[in-house]
XYZ file of C-alpha atoms in Angstrom:
780
model
C 0.000 0.000 0.000
C 2.897 2.295 0.660
C 5.354 3.396 -2.032
C 7.941 6.175 -1.941
C 9.217 8.523 -4.617
C 12.437 9.036 -2.686
C 14.287 6.028 -4.158
C 17.835 6.876 -5.157
C 19.609 5.394 -8.115
C 21.943 2.517 -7.182
C 23.729 -0.027 -9.263
C 22.821 -2.996 -7.003
C 19.495 -4.411 -5.867
C 19.100 -5.951 -2.409
C 16.258 -8.280 -1.413
C 14.810 -8.398 2.106
C 12.343 -11.167 3.026
C 10.719 -12.562 6.142
C 7.525 -13.638 7.820
C 5.216 -11.781 10.278
C 3.305 -13.701 12.965
C 1.240 -13.131 16.113
C 3.578 -12.933 19.101
C 1.378 -15.208 21.248
C -0.264 -17.756 18.942
C 2.456 -17.532 16.241
C -0.293 -17.570 13.620
C 0.661 -15.699 10.410
C -0.570 -12.109 9.963
C -1.656 -11.245 6.428
C -1.711 -7.620 5.189
C 0.688 -6.336 7.844
C 2.596 -3.231 6.695
C 6.385 -3.629 6.237
C 8.202 -0.302 5.769
C 11.867 -0.044 4.702
C 13.379 3.004 6.426
C 16.619 4.898 5.679
C 19.060 4.661 8.611
C 20.323 8.215 8.154
C 17.227 10.279 7.337
C 14.748 8.025 9.195
C 12.409 8.421 6.224
C 10.603 5.630 4.411
C 12.199 4.317 1.203
C 9.543 1.799 0.180
C 6.988 -0.563 1.672
C 4.910 -3.668 1.095
C 2.134 -5.634 2.805
C 2.487 -9.259 3.837
C 0.817 -11.880 1.644
C -0.845 -15.168 2.609
C 0.881 -16.911 5.525
C 2.387 -13.566 6.586
C 5.266 -13.654 4.075
C 6.873 -10.616 2.443
C 9.717 -9.845 0.031
C 10.911 -6.409 -1.053
C 13.745 -5.057 -3.213
C 15.787 -1.969 -2.219
C 18.755 -0.059 -3.659
C 20.657 0.357 -0.394
C 21.868 -1.788 2.505
C 21.770 1.145 4.930
C 18.212 0.447 6.061
C 16.057 -0.863 8.903
C 12.518 -2.332 9.017
C 9.312 -1.188 10.759
C 6.401 -3.687 10.863
C 2.890 -2.674 11.952
C -0.666 -3.956 11.912
C -3.947 -2.763 13.437
C -4.252 -3.964 17.018
C -0.518 -4.749 17.343
C 2.504 -2.805 18.564
C 4.923 -1.600 15.885
C 8.160 -3.618 15.795
C 11.535 -2.459 14.397
C 14.340 -4.662 13.001
C 17.596 -2.671 13.009
C 20.178 -5.405 12.454
C 19.949 -6.742 8.906
C 22.689 -8.980 7.467
C 22.999 -9.403 3.703
C 24.541 -12.450 2.052
C 24.965 -12.149 -1.733
C 22.618 -9.133 -1.663
C 19.874 -11.190 0.086
C 18.721 -10.785 3.696
C 16.181 -13.105 5.341
C 15.172 -11.564 8.665
C 13.233 -14.703 9.618
C 10.104 -14.607 11.804
C 8.972 -11.208 13.134
C 6.625 -11.487 16.115
C 4.140 -8.687 16.820
C 2.729 -8.101 20.296
C -0.933 -7.152 20.710
C -1.856 -3.570 21.588
C -5.067 -3.618 23.657
C -5.538 0.168 23.492
C -5.257 0.188 19.701
C -7.837 -2.587 19.475
C -10.317 -0.495 21.437
C -9.745 2.453 19.110
C -10.324 0.284 16.035
C -13.701 -0.892 17.379
C -14.831 2.717 17.778
C -13.740 3.750 14.292
C -15.362 0.728 12.612
C -18.883 1.483 13.789
C -19.917 3.916 11.055
C -21.109 2.790 7.662
C -19.777 4.780 4.736
C -20.179 4.976 0.984
C -17.323 4.756 -1.520
C -17.577 5.690 -5.196
C -15.892 3.470 -7.779
C -15.636 3.766 -11.565
C -18.797 1.719 -12.222
C -20.460 1.311 -8.806
C -21.066 2.658 -5.305
C -19.951 0.614 -2.313
C -21.839 0.853 0.998
C -19.527 -0.484 3.715
C -21.759 -1.917 6.424
C -20.758 -0.867 9.924
C -22.693 -1.587 13.074
C -25.822 0.372 12.128
C -28.211 0.179 15.023
C -31.502 -0.109 13.164
C -30.006 -3.114 11.362
C -28.502 -4.686 14.471
C -29.944 -8.157 14.861
C -31.750 -7.644 11.549
C -31.807 -9.423 8.219
C -30.287 -8.430 4.889
C -33.621 -6.870 3.866
C -33.353 -4.308 6.678
C -29.723 -3.632 5.780
C -30.705 -3.032 2.147
C -33.370 -0.586 3.249
C -30.600 1.562 4.793
C -28.538 1.634 1.597
C -28.769 4.789 -0.570
C -30.964 4.385 -3.686
C -32.501 1.116 -2.384
C -35.994 0.625 -0.960
C -37.631 -2.516 0.425
C -41.420 -2.393 0.664
C -43.655 -4.024 3.267
C -43.838 -7.231 1.203
C -40.052 -7.506 0.962
C -39.803 -6.466 -2.713
C -36.559 -4.623 -3.500
C -36.456 -1.590 -5.813
C -33.543 0.537 -7.018
C -34.248 4.215 -7.690
C -37.947 3.360 -7.552
C -37.734 0.635 -10.201
C -38.114 -3.117 -9.888
C -36.181 -5.560 -12.040
C -33.191 -5.620 -9.684
C -30.671 -8.462 -9.885
C -29.492 -9.395 -6.362
C -26.190 -11.264 -6.076
C -24.296 -12.799 -3.158
C -20.516 -12.341 -3.452
C -20.967 -11.484 -7.119
C -22.927 -14.638 -7.970
C -26.587 -15.748 -8.165
C -27.764 -17.511 -4.997
C -30.683 -19.553 -3.710
C -30.873 -16.927 -0.956
C -32.074 -14.325 -3.474
C -34.690 -16.621 -4.994
C -38.122 -14.998 -4.868
C -39.818 -18.273 -3.938
C -37.285 -19.119 -1.235
C -37.809 -15.806 0.588
C -34.450 -16.542 2.203
C -32.643 -13.184 2.135
C -33.506 -12.985 5.822
C -31.120 -15.871 6.535
C -28.307 -13.386 5.867
C -27.906 -11.259 8.980
C -26.396 -7.800 9.365
C -23.287 -9.079 11.135
C -22.476 -11.361 8.160
C -22.395 -8.491 5.620
C -19.172 -6.642 4.860
C -20.503 -4.326 2.174
C -23.316 -3.781 -0.329
C -22.401 -2.761 -3.871
C -25.039 -0.720 -5.717
C -24.438 -0.938 -9.459
C -26.998 1.208 -11.262
C -25.119 0.927 -14.556
C -23.343 -2.468 -14.516
C -20.408 -3.135 -16.813
C -20.395 -6.017 -19.280
C -18.566 -8.165 -16.720
C -21.810 -8.703 -14.833
C -24.731 -10.865 -15.888
C -27.114 -8.718 -17.948
C -30.150 -9.649 -15.816
C -31.917 -6.755 -14.062
C -33.092 -3.640 -15.906
C -32.833 -1.436 -12.821
C -29.303 -2.593 -12.013
C -27.498 -4.931 -9.634
C -27.230 -5.123 -5.860
C -24.280 -7.265 -4.785
C -24.158 -8.341 -1.118
C -20.562 -9.132 -0.118
C -20.312 -11.342 2.962
C -17.554 -11.183 5.543
C -14.940 -13.895 5.606
C -13.606 -13.998 9.142
C -9.998 -15.121 8.859
C -8.635 -14.066 12.236
C -5.961 -16.439 13.414
C -6.691 -19.163 15.961
C -10.137 -20.128 17.209
C -12.629 -17.249 17.199
C -16.365 -17.027 17.462
C -19.506 -15.308 18.589
C -22.714 -16.428 20.258
C -25.936 -14.413 20.199
C -29.418 -14.609 21.676
C -32.378 -12.579 20.395
C -35.986 -12.159 21.396
C -38.713 -9.862 20.170
C -42.352 -8.972 19.651
C -44.230 -10.236 17.711
C -42.544 -13.472 18.709
C -39.055 -13.562 17.230
C -36.603 -15.752 19.119
C -33.269 -17.092 17.882
C -29.934 -18.489 19.005
C -26.833 -18.336 16.818
C -23.249 -19.532 17.031
C -20.413 -18.512 14.667
C -17.002 -20.224 14.747
C -13.794 -19.694 12.799
C -10.479 -21.572 13.002
C -7.442 -20.363 11.044
C -4.233 -22.364 10.694
C -1.259 -21.826 8.432
C -2.802 -23.727 5.512
C -6.532 -23.691 6.207
C -9.336 -21.409 7.305
C -12.406 -23.296 8.609
C -15.662 -21.422 9.261
C -19.149 -22.406 10.367
C -22.421 -20.912 11.586
C -25.255 -22.688 13.363
C -28.612 -21.104 14.147
C -32.138 -21.932 15.199
C -35.219 -19.915 16.018
C -38.936 -19.300 15.841
C -40.780 -16.262 14.575
C -44.235 -14.996 13.764
C -44.930 -12.589 10.903
C -48.464 -11.169 10.987
C -50.086 -9.286 8.128
C -53.338 -7.355 8.450
C -55.112 -7.420 5.073
C -58.186 -5.591 3.765
C -59.719 -5.758 0.278
C -62.763 -4.001 -1.210
C -64.068 -5.058 -4.643
C -66.805 -2.854 -6.156
C -68.827 -4.114 -9.105
C -70.415 -1.130 -10.905
C -72.471 -3.376 -13.168
C -74.279 -5.209 -10.355
C -73.894 -2.314 -7.872
C -72.508 -4.663 -5.216
C -69.488 -4.391 -2.935
C -67.481 -7.357 -1.644
C -65.325 -6.602 1.395
C -62.815 -8.874 3.094
C -60.757 -8.233 6.216
C -58.524 -10.521 8.214
C -55.127 -11.472 9.593
C -52.638 -13.678 7.801
C -49.624 -15.267 9.498
C -46.409 -16.913 8.434
C -45.089 -18.685 11.519
C -41.795 -20.454 11.169
C -39.354 -22.699 12.981
C -35.999 -22.483 11.225
C -32.639 -24.229 11.478
C -29.535 -23.095 9.579
C -26.104 -24.641 9.208
C -23.138 -23.260 7.236
C -19.751 -24.961 6.876
C -16.836 -23.949 4.695
C -13.082 -24.013 4.348
C -10.338 -22.137 2.505
C -7.242 -24.175 1.701
C -4.033 -22.353 0.740
C -1.865 -24.516 -1.529
C 0.626 -21.641 -1.478
C 0.387 -17.849 -1.097
C -0.982 -17.459 -4.638
C -3.421 -20.381 -4.929
C -6.445 -20.917 -2.704
C -9.476 -23.195 -2.968
C -12.742 -22.575 -1.135
C -15.386 -25.218 -0.480
C -18.564 -24.249 1.342
C -22.053 -25.522 1.912
C -25.183 -24.350 3.661
C -28.353 -26.128 4.703
C -31.550 -24.610 6.035
C -34.734 -26.330 7.109
C -37.940 -24.417 7.723
C -41.208 -25.650 9.200
C -44.041 -23.287 8.297
C -47.441 -22.792 9.848
C -49.720 -20.297 8.087
C -53.022 -19.796 9.879
C -55.370 -17.110 8.623
C -58.946 -15.989 9.139
C -60.764 -13.672 6.729
C -64.270 -12.250 7.137
C -66.272 -11.493 3.973
C -69.409 -9.449 3.402
C -71.396 -8.719 0.239
C -73.691 -5.663 0.220
C -75.836 -3.972 -2.405
C -75.784 -0.333 -3.524
C -77.934 0.717 -0.559
C -75.615 -0.976 1.930
C -77.986 -3.872 2.621
C -76.199 -7.066 3.611
C -76.611 -9.846 1.030
C -74.158 -12.434 2.291
C -71.622 -12.814 5.078
C -69.153 -15.645 5.637
C -65.801 -16.548 7.176
C -62.880 -18.295 5.433
C -60.288 -20.058 7.617
C -56.964 -21.442 6.415
C -54.710 -24.072 7.963
C -51.447 -24.451 6.041
C -48.291 -26.372 6.839
C -45.112 -26.588 4.799
C -41.607 -28.034 4.939
C -38.893 -26.062 3.136
C -35.407 -27.575 2.773
C -32.698 -25.352 1.220
C -29.246 -26.513 0.205
C -26.353 -24.705 -1.461
C -22.769 -25.764 -2.137
C -19.889 -23.946 -3.805
C -16.421 -24.707 -5.102
C -14.102 -21.822 -5.924
C -10.486 -21.815 -7.042
C -8.452 -18.619 -7.298
C -4.954 -18.377 -8.733
C -2.943 -15.161 -8.434
C -0.080 -14.689 -10.892
C 3.344 -13.716 -9.659
C 3.846 -10.670 -11.877
C 0.983 -8.581 -10.412
C -1.306 -8.883 -7.385
C -4.360 -8.116 -9.587
C -3.420 -10.650 -12.271
C -5.674 -13.600 -11.467
C -7.817 -16.476 -12.731
C -10.998 -17.411 -10.870
C -13.252 -20.423 -11.342
C -16.418 -21.055 -9.353
C -19.212 -23.610 -9.443
C -22.392 -23.215 -7.386
C -25.230 -25.660 -6.966
C -28.411 -25.040 -5.007
C -31.698 -26.732 -4.268
C -34.938 -25.405 -2.836
C -37.947 -27.578 -2.070
C -41.430 -27.015 -0.690
C -43.999 -29.569 0.367
C -47.134 -27.634 1.338
C -50.718 -28.577 2.081
C -53.606 -26.222 2.856
C -57.159 -26.620 4.058
C -59.718 -23.848 3.488
C -62.964 -23.932 5.427
C -65.903 -21.615 4.622
C -68.549 -20.872 7.259
C -71.678 -18.988 6.117
C -72.927 -16.512 8.707
C -75.748 -14.883 6.717
C -77.416 -15.510 3.362
C -77.378 -18.292 0.813
C -74.769 -20.991 1.539
C -74.507 -22.268 -2.063
C -71.093 -22.208 -3.766
C -69.210 -22.071 -0.439
C -67.505 -25.441 -0.569
C -64.419 -26.217 1.487
C -61.186 -26.637 -0.476
C -57.850 -28.438 -0.225
C -54.617 -27.512 -2.019
C -51.332 -29.338 -2.331
C -47.998 -28.038 -3.636
C -44.797 -29.930 -4.360
C -42.083 -27.556 -5.523
C -38.530 -28.471 -6.519
C -35.916 -26.095 -7.907
C -32.300 -26.730 -8.850
C -29.879 -23.970 -9.852
C -26.339 -24.371 -11.145
C -23.919 -21.551 -11.947
C -20.451 -21.864 -13.494
C -18.107 -18.869 -13.807
C -14.644 -18.424 -15.275
C -13.075 -14.960 -14.914
C -9.637 -13.734 -15.947
C -8.095 -10.353 -15.067
C -4.824 -9.132 -16.624
C -3.298 -5.742 -15.724
C -0.756 -4.783 -18.397
C 0.521 -1.964 -16.213
C -0.811 0.406 -13.553
C -3.201 2.010 -16.066
C -4.405 -0.666 -18.497
C -6.436 -3.746 -17.483
C -8.213 -6.448 -19.482
C -11.025 -8.640 -18.114
C -12.639 -11.593 -19.869
C -14.797 -14.498 -18.844
C -17.872 -16.630 -19.272
C -20.873 -17.770 -17.272
C -23.318 -20.639 -17.668
C -26.592 -20.694 -15.689
C -28.997 -23.638 -15.430
C -32.359 -23.336 -13.657
C -34.737 -26.323 -13.519
C -38.099 -26.116 -11.723
C -41.080 -28.388 -11.282
C -44.203 -27.078 -9.548
C -46.971 -29.650 -8.914
C -50.120 -27.804 -7.792
C -53.580 -29.228 -7.185
C -56.916 -27.904 -5.903
C -59.800 -30.056 -4.664
C -63.337 -28.876 -3.908
C -65.734 -30.516 -1.467
C -68.742 -32.061 -3.226
C -71.303 -34.098 -1.292
C -68.885 -34.729 1.534
C -66.001 -35.747 -0.737
C -63.114 -33.735 -2.157
C -62.968 -33.755 -5.955
C -59.946 -32.423 -7.823
C -60.565 -29.231 -9.845
C -59.034 -29.943 -13.256
C -59.065 -26.260 -14.217
C -56.788 -25.312 -11.310
C -54.593 -28.413 -11.184
C -51.430 -28.923 -13.217
C -47.686 -29.524 -13.190
C -45.636 -26.574 -14.444
C -42.072 -27.293 -15.597
C -39.592 -24.471 -16.143
C -36.167 -24.980 -17.728
C -33.883 -22.008 -18.438
C -30.250 -21.999 -19.585
C -28.217 -18.816 -20.103
C -24.718 -18.758 -21.621
C -22.805 -15.484 -21.392
C -19.340 -14.362 -22.512
C -17.806 -10.941 -21.909
C -14.743 -8.787 -22.367
C -13.855 -5.403 -20.873
C -10.895 -3.083 -21.204
C -10.130 -0.217 -18.862
C -7.702 2.670 -18.578
C -7.307 4.481 -15.274
C -4.866 7.367 -15.066
C -4.326 9.870 -12.287
C -7.198 12.092 -13.447
C -9.124 10.283 -16.182
C -10.440 6.737 -16.467
C -12.568 4.815 -18.958
C -13.969 1.270 -19.077
C -15.507 -0.259 -22.226
C -17.131 -3.687 -22.427
C -19.361 -6.004 -24.437
C -21.327 -9.033 -23.279
C -23.231 -11.601 -25.348
C -25.894 -13.853 -23.822
C -27.907 -16.712 -25.265
C -31.122 -17.638 -23.444
C -32.815 -20.996 -23.951
C -36.154 -21.110 -22.096
C -38.676 -23.939 -22.091
C -41.964 -24.111 -20.158
C -44.443 -26.979 -20.094
C -47.918 -27.431 -18.605
C -47.794 -31.187 -18.196
C -51.519 -31.980 -17.892
C -52.472 -29.966 -20.967
C -49.158 -30.470 -22.831
C -48.967 -26.726 -23.590
C -45.367 -25.650 -24.290
C -43.704 -22.298 -24.798
C -40.102 -22.620 -26.006
C -37.876 -19.616 -26.719
C -34.268 -19.146 -27.746
C -32.719 -15.719 -28.263
C -29.269 -14.100 -28.297
C -28.628 -10.503 -27.259
C -25.641 -8.152 -26.995
C -25.109 -5.839 -24.023
C -22.528 -3.052 -24.382
C -21.337 -0.850 -21.518
C -19.256 2.300 -21.177
C -18.036 4.060 -18.022
C -15.780 7.036 -17.548
C -14.594 9.237 -14.701
C -12.560 12.434 -14.363
C -10.922 13.769 -11.223
C -11.094 17.573 -11.229
C -9.367 17.905 -7.855
C -8.593 15.541 -4.994
C -12.079 16.195 -3.618
C -14.172 16.629 -6.791
C -14.817 13.942 -9.420
C -17.223 13.420 -12.321
C -18.630 10.084 -13.546
C -20.712 8.970 -16.538
C -21.945 5.611 -17.757
C -24.120 3.639 -20.174
C -25.324 0.026 -20.149
C -27.951 -2.162 -21.792
C -29.822 -4.649 -19.596
C -32.457 -7.402 -19.766
C -35.132 -8.510 -17.300
C -36.275 -12.050 -18.040
C -39.717 -13.037 -16.721
C -39.354 -14.916 -13.464
C -40.801 -18.341 -12.752
C -43.749 -16.928 -10.830
C -44.514 -14.396 -13.538
C -44.789 -17.285 -16.019
C -46.544 -19.868 -13.820
C -50.313 -19.638 -14.554
C -51.391 -21.082 -11.176
C -51.927 -19.235 -7.923
C -52.594 -19.482 -4.207
C -56.326 -19.345 -3.393
C -55.888 -17.963 0.143
C -58.245 -15.180 -0.922
C -60.207 -16.606 -3.836
C -61.743 -13.224 -4.664
C -58.350 -11.477 -5.087
C -55.910 -13.747 -6.912
C -52.625 -13.252 -8.728
C -51.545 -15.525 -11.566
C -48.688 -15.772 -14.079
C -48.529 -15.527 -17.864
C -46.464 -18.144 -19.791
C -46.366 -15.838 -22.853
C -44.415 -13.011 -21.228
C -41.495 -11.502 -23.144
C -38.356 -10.089 -21.488
C -37.918 -6.389 -20.823
C -34.936 -4.522 -22.306
C -33.570 -1.227 -21.033
C -30.925 1.316 -21.998
C -29.580 3.243 -19.026
C -27.569 6.487 -19.049
C -26.246 8.505 -16.112
C -23.841 11.311 -15.252
C -22.904 12.498 -11.787
C -20.530 14.427 -9.594
C -18.888 13.611 -6.258
C -17.577 16.149 -3.778
C -15.529 15.044 -0.749
C -15.110 17.675 1.984
C -13.517 17.507 5.419
C -16.787 16.802 7.217
C -19.113 15.941 4.354
C -19.428 14.003 1.108
C -21.968 14.838 -1.612
C -23.119 12.927 -4.692
C -25.502 14.236 -7.363
C -26.504 11.990 -10.298
C -28.807 12.572 -13.259
C -30.061 9.482 -15.054
C -32.234 8.319 -17.946
C -33.677 4.824 -18.496
C -35.639 3.664 -21.562
C -37.432 0.316 -21.184
C -39.341 -1.681 -23.808
C -41.901 -4.495 -23.383
C -42.550 -3.328 -19.821
C -44.134 -6.008 -17.616
C -47.171 -4.682 -15.742
C -49.796 -6.509 -13.688
C -53.216 -5.948 -15.227
C -56.446 -6.507 -13.253
C -59.533 -8.123 -14.737
C -62.860 -8.436 -12.936
C -65.576 -11.085 -13.185
C -68.195 -12.259 -10.644
C -66.601 -10.040 -7.970
C -63.263 -11.840 -8.471
C -60.251 -9.604 -9.147
C -57.534 -11.463 -11.107
C -54.151 -9.804 -11.478
C -51.971 -11.072 -14.343
C -48.712 -9.743 -15.908
C -48.545 -8.556 -19.509
C -46.028 -6.745 -21.718
C -47.545 -3.289 -22.040
C -45.599 -0.743 -24.101
C -42.624 1.396 -23.067
C -41.473 3.421 -20.082
C -39.045 6.358 -20.233
C -37.742 7.643 -16.889
C -35.626 10.722 -16.183
C -34.428 11.333 -12.656
C -32.137 13.103 -10.237
C -30.585 11.477 -7.183
C -28.766 13.146 -4.279
C -26.818 11.464 -1.469
C -24.878 13.083 1.335
C -23.073 12.340 4.572
C -22.305 15.063 7.113
C -20.428 14.790 10.405
C -22.201 17.443 12.439
C -19.832 16.819 15.353
C -17.808 13.975 16.837
C -21.012 12.483 18.234
C -23.641 13.277 15.560
C -23.633 12.059 11.924
C -26.293 12.587 9.251
C -26.774 10.438 6.136
C -29.321 11.518 3.526
C -30.697 10.133 0.288
C -33.246 11.724 -2.066
C -34.479 10.522 -5.447
C -36.913 12.231 -7.842
C -37.889 11.023 -11.300
C -40.557 11.612 -13.886
C -41.659 8.999 -16.398
C -43.734 8.586 -19.520
C -45.752 5.403 -20.104
C -46.947 4.496 -23.581
C -48.839 1.299 -24.274
C -51.963 -0.328 -25.573
C -53.748 -3.392 -24.226
C -57.084 -4.915 -25.247
C -57.980 -1.907 -27.424
C -57.293 0.508 -24.568
C -54.481 3.079 -24.482
C -52.366 3.410 -21.340
C -50.511 6.616 -22.128
C -49.732 8.945 -19.243
C -47.034 10.941 -17.489
C -46.312 10.917 -13.757
C -43.581 11.525 -11.231
C -42.388 9.851 -8.045
C -39.941 10.679 -5.274
C -38.511 9.265 -2.076
C -36.200 10.452 0.682
C -34.365 8.927 3.606
C -32.524 10.506 6.555
C -30.402 8.651 9.105
C -29.258 10.328 12.315
C -26.583 8.645 14.450
C -25.880 9.913 17.955
C -23.063 8.651 20.165
C -24.118 9.296 23.770
C -20.741 8.070 25.044
C -18.088 5.494 24.181
C -20.437 2.606 24.982
C -23.936 3.898 24.174
C -25.268 4.759 20.687
C -28.650 5.808 19.264
C -29.788 5.755 15.642
C -33.015 6.968 13.987
C -34.017 6.503 10.328
C -36.937 8.295 8.713
C -38.220 7.438 5.222
C -40.851 8.817 2.879
C -42.039 7.323 -0.418
C -44.458 9.310 -2.544
C -47.512 7.867 -4.239
C -46.936 5.809 -7.378
C -49.152 5.897 -10.444
C -49.650 2.570 -12.256
C -51.332 1.658 -15.551
C -54.654 1.102 -13.770
C -54.455 2.963 -10.481
C -52.353 4.413 -7.674
C -50.184 3.070 -4.853
C -50.427 5.409 -1.848
C -47.500 7.224 -0.233
C -45.684 5.982 2.855
C -43.983 7.628 5.844
C -42.299 5.515 8.526
C -39.372 5.426 10.960
C -36.969 2.865 12.493
C -34.682 3.283 15.472
C -32.047 1.391 17.425
C -30.117 1.527 20.690
C -26.866 -0.264 21.500
C -24.815 -0.622 24.664
C -21.359 -2.212 24.617
C -19.904 -4.171 27.509
C -16.476 -5.679 28.217
C -14.653 -3.348 25.798
C -16.967 -4.274 22.951
C -16.773 -8.043 23.382
C -20.415 -8.079 24.491
C -23.280 -6.027 23.076
C -26.865 -5.425 24.154
C -29.050 -3.993 21.405
C -32.651 -2.879 21.028
C -34.222 -2.137 17.644
C -37.714 -0.958 16.746
C -38.849 -1.166 13.126
C -41.808 0.906 12.006
C -41.839 2.844 15.272
C -45.228 4.481 14.685
C -46.833 1.481 12.893
C -47.330 3.739 9.876
C -45.831 1.542 7.171
C -48.964 0.674 5.189
C -49.242 -0.400 1.560
C -52.460 0.757 -0.130
C -53.329 0.097 -3.742
C -56.244 1.731 -5.596
C -57.417 0.386 -8.972
C -60.374 1.984 -10.749
C -61.527 0.973 -14.222
C -64.719 0.942 -16.248
C -67.114 -1.460 -14.526
C -65.144 -2.062 -11.290
C -62.758 -0.750 -8.634
C -60.421 -2.595 -6.272
C -58.867 -1.370 -3.004
C -56.256 -3.329 -1.050
C -54.432 -2.561 2.173
C -51.619 -4.413 3.987
C -49.854 -3.671 7.263
C -47.159 -5.665 9.058
C -47.071 -3.507 12.168
C -44.352 -2.635 14.669
C -41.467 -5.062 15.344
C -39.345 -4.873 18.503
C -36.149 -6.883 18.900
C -33.834 -7.245 21.917
C -30.529 -9.046 21.553
C -27.373 -9.976 23.411
C -24.169 -11.197 21.783
C -20.703 -12.095 22.962
C -17.506 -12.600 20.980
C -14.720 -14.888 22.151
C -11.180 -15.477 20.941
C -10.613 -12.594 18.541
C -14.229 -12.724 17.404
C -16.424 -9.660 17.668
C -19.910 -9.629 19.163
C -22.320 -10.411 16.321
C -26.053 -10.662 15.961
C -27.988 -13.561 14.423
C -31.712 -13.183 13.797
C -32.522 -15.966 11.360
C -34.787 -15.576 8.361
C -37.527 -13.131 7.592
C -40.384 -14.099 5.336
C -41.407 -11.826 2.528
């Protein structure tokens, strides 16, 4: 990391090598700083950082030198006696003693999250944010600039869906929309979140709004380290987690074990108005997703030598679901006279096994630390075996057509991802990247519905089928970049072939598609001064219809408001442009970005109405052109108060035609977020986050605006080894999602509210492990 311009010309080159280890455990210390100092001037000549296994080697032009070795949390050590033999000096093993005071200072400095700006992305380094303490990845994402997570757990970027979520740069079962497993990633496991609004050609082209890459921590502290945590909350949310890590000279072994139970309530209200019959059907009730969950992660890094490492890891999760619900229905005429009233009760149980395994091999070349070849193979499986019983009880009116129902679902999904990436720096300015990716996704969804007839359950052929989904995507890419002291540019091209096959087994209806597309990208940056930079970028993206957008079958929890898929959906394509400026001041950082996104074949859910039943189904409806402005800032008001702000405003034009009706309109939308962090003293912190999301106009209606707040408190014990934390999400229980749809002949109103969540946790770190929080999964 450290290089000096004060090298003097000499005719001979001298090599100094050695190894840096912990003074107590004698475990190697990677990334320690080794500085070569001039004996006369006491100034630094050059410097390096230790590689794997704590080794270092450095060339100098003079023998009149001494060494200073330092690392965070350790005392600096000097080596003054260096003996050269044939211009080579091996100083042997250098032992560093721990510095307890420095360790305390590091803990304090590491608490704040911060945003970095790269050539083609923004990096949100996750600190110990209090509102996310003991929380899942969904809560962490909701604190990231430009990202919003709604009450249902859907993630948007700059107000747009179609986001590709990656784990460590790769697709994962944890981001699968059916698995709802992002909650199994907890805040303490996340090192940083990369927000890539204009991805380069290196990344998979999926996701018209951009990419969110969640980078997990890899705890490689030497010796045996770990953390244990206990959490409880209301509504019921109890978990116990244990993290362990063992690092030896050749191997790093890591594991995490967790178990818990949680309840996720959802208050739901729907009002369907039929203007042709002048009747109104209202439903109101509480839905629950109760869950026992068990998670196990095991992995190992094996270092063949300092430049070659292989990683093998696997994770297994098992969830036992219980989904009770009770919904009360009433049907009234135009005068408000009650026609019918009944109650629908649901008893659902499900078993959800999840499995993922990964093999990764990384080889670093000797000529340059960034010259590397990386191969990875990931396999994952998600299964669901679910059965539901729906019982209807008539309270008033005619009891015809109110039969009880049974449903059964057997779901199996396998995903396989293979990546090969090569990076070659030609010098400090020019770099070439090339690689390929092959994705395989196989799904079988066996769904059946049976209706009670004369005391027996008879299968409903119109709602029963097996849906098979088979998608393969082959991608190849190449990028070239130049990065000078002031100006940088990165140009890339990616080609992807998609082979998609769907089959409705019972009816033998197929829909096979094969298409190849090209996705160029261009990014550039210019540094005006040390504190002011400009950036610009362009990329083309695709959003392929997901499994559940294509699957024509649905859950009949509320059989008067159903959502179904469309096997004939086409992919969306978007062209994205942006330009922005970054200003870094002593106490503040500012970022202002203007952007434009043009999207074709936009997927929109369209509501149809028949016999008081509202059916929502996706279709490709025209184009959408969005123009927006985004502003982020961070300001250190004082040593104890920090403000982080994020604001996004955009206007869009929708043009489309569906079923002889035009859907042409213009609208705007905006959101803002403000985080205030207050350090009461060295051990006690408070954090408050306020968010506002304006109303959103859709092709058929409006989604209402939203104002809500989260807060957190944390108290550290035993010099940070133990932590007590309290978090409250949706402090004022104001986070409500309302949707209004009004068309000729009918109107539909829906309302959902999760309510306030309170979590109290205690965690303790042992060895060199830090206190971490584990909260298990959160259902979407």
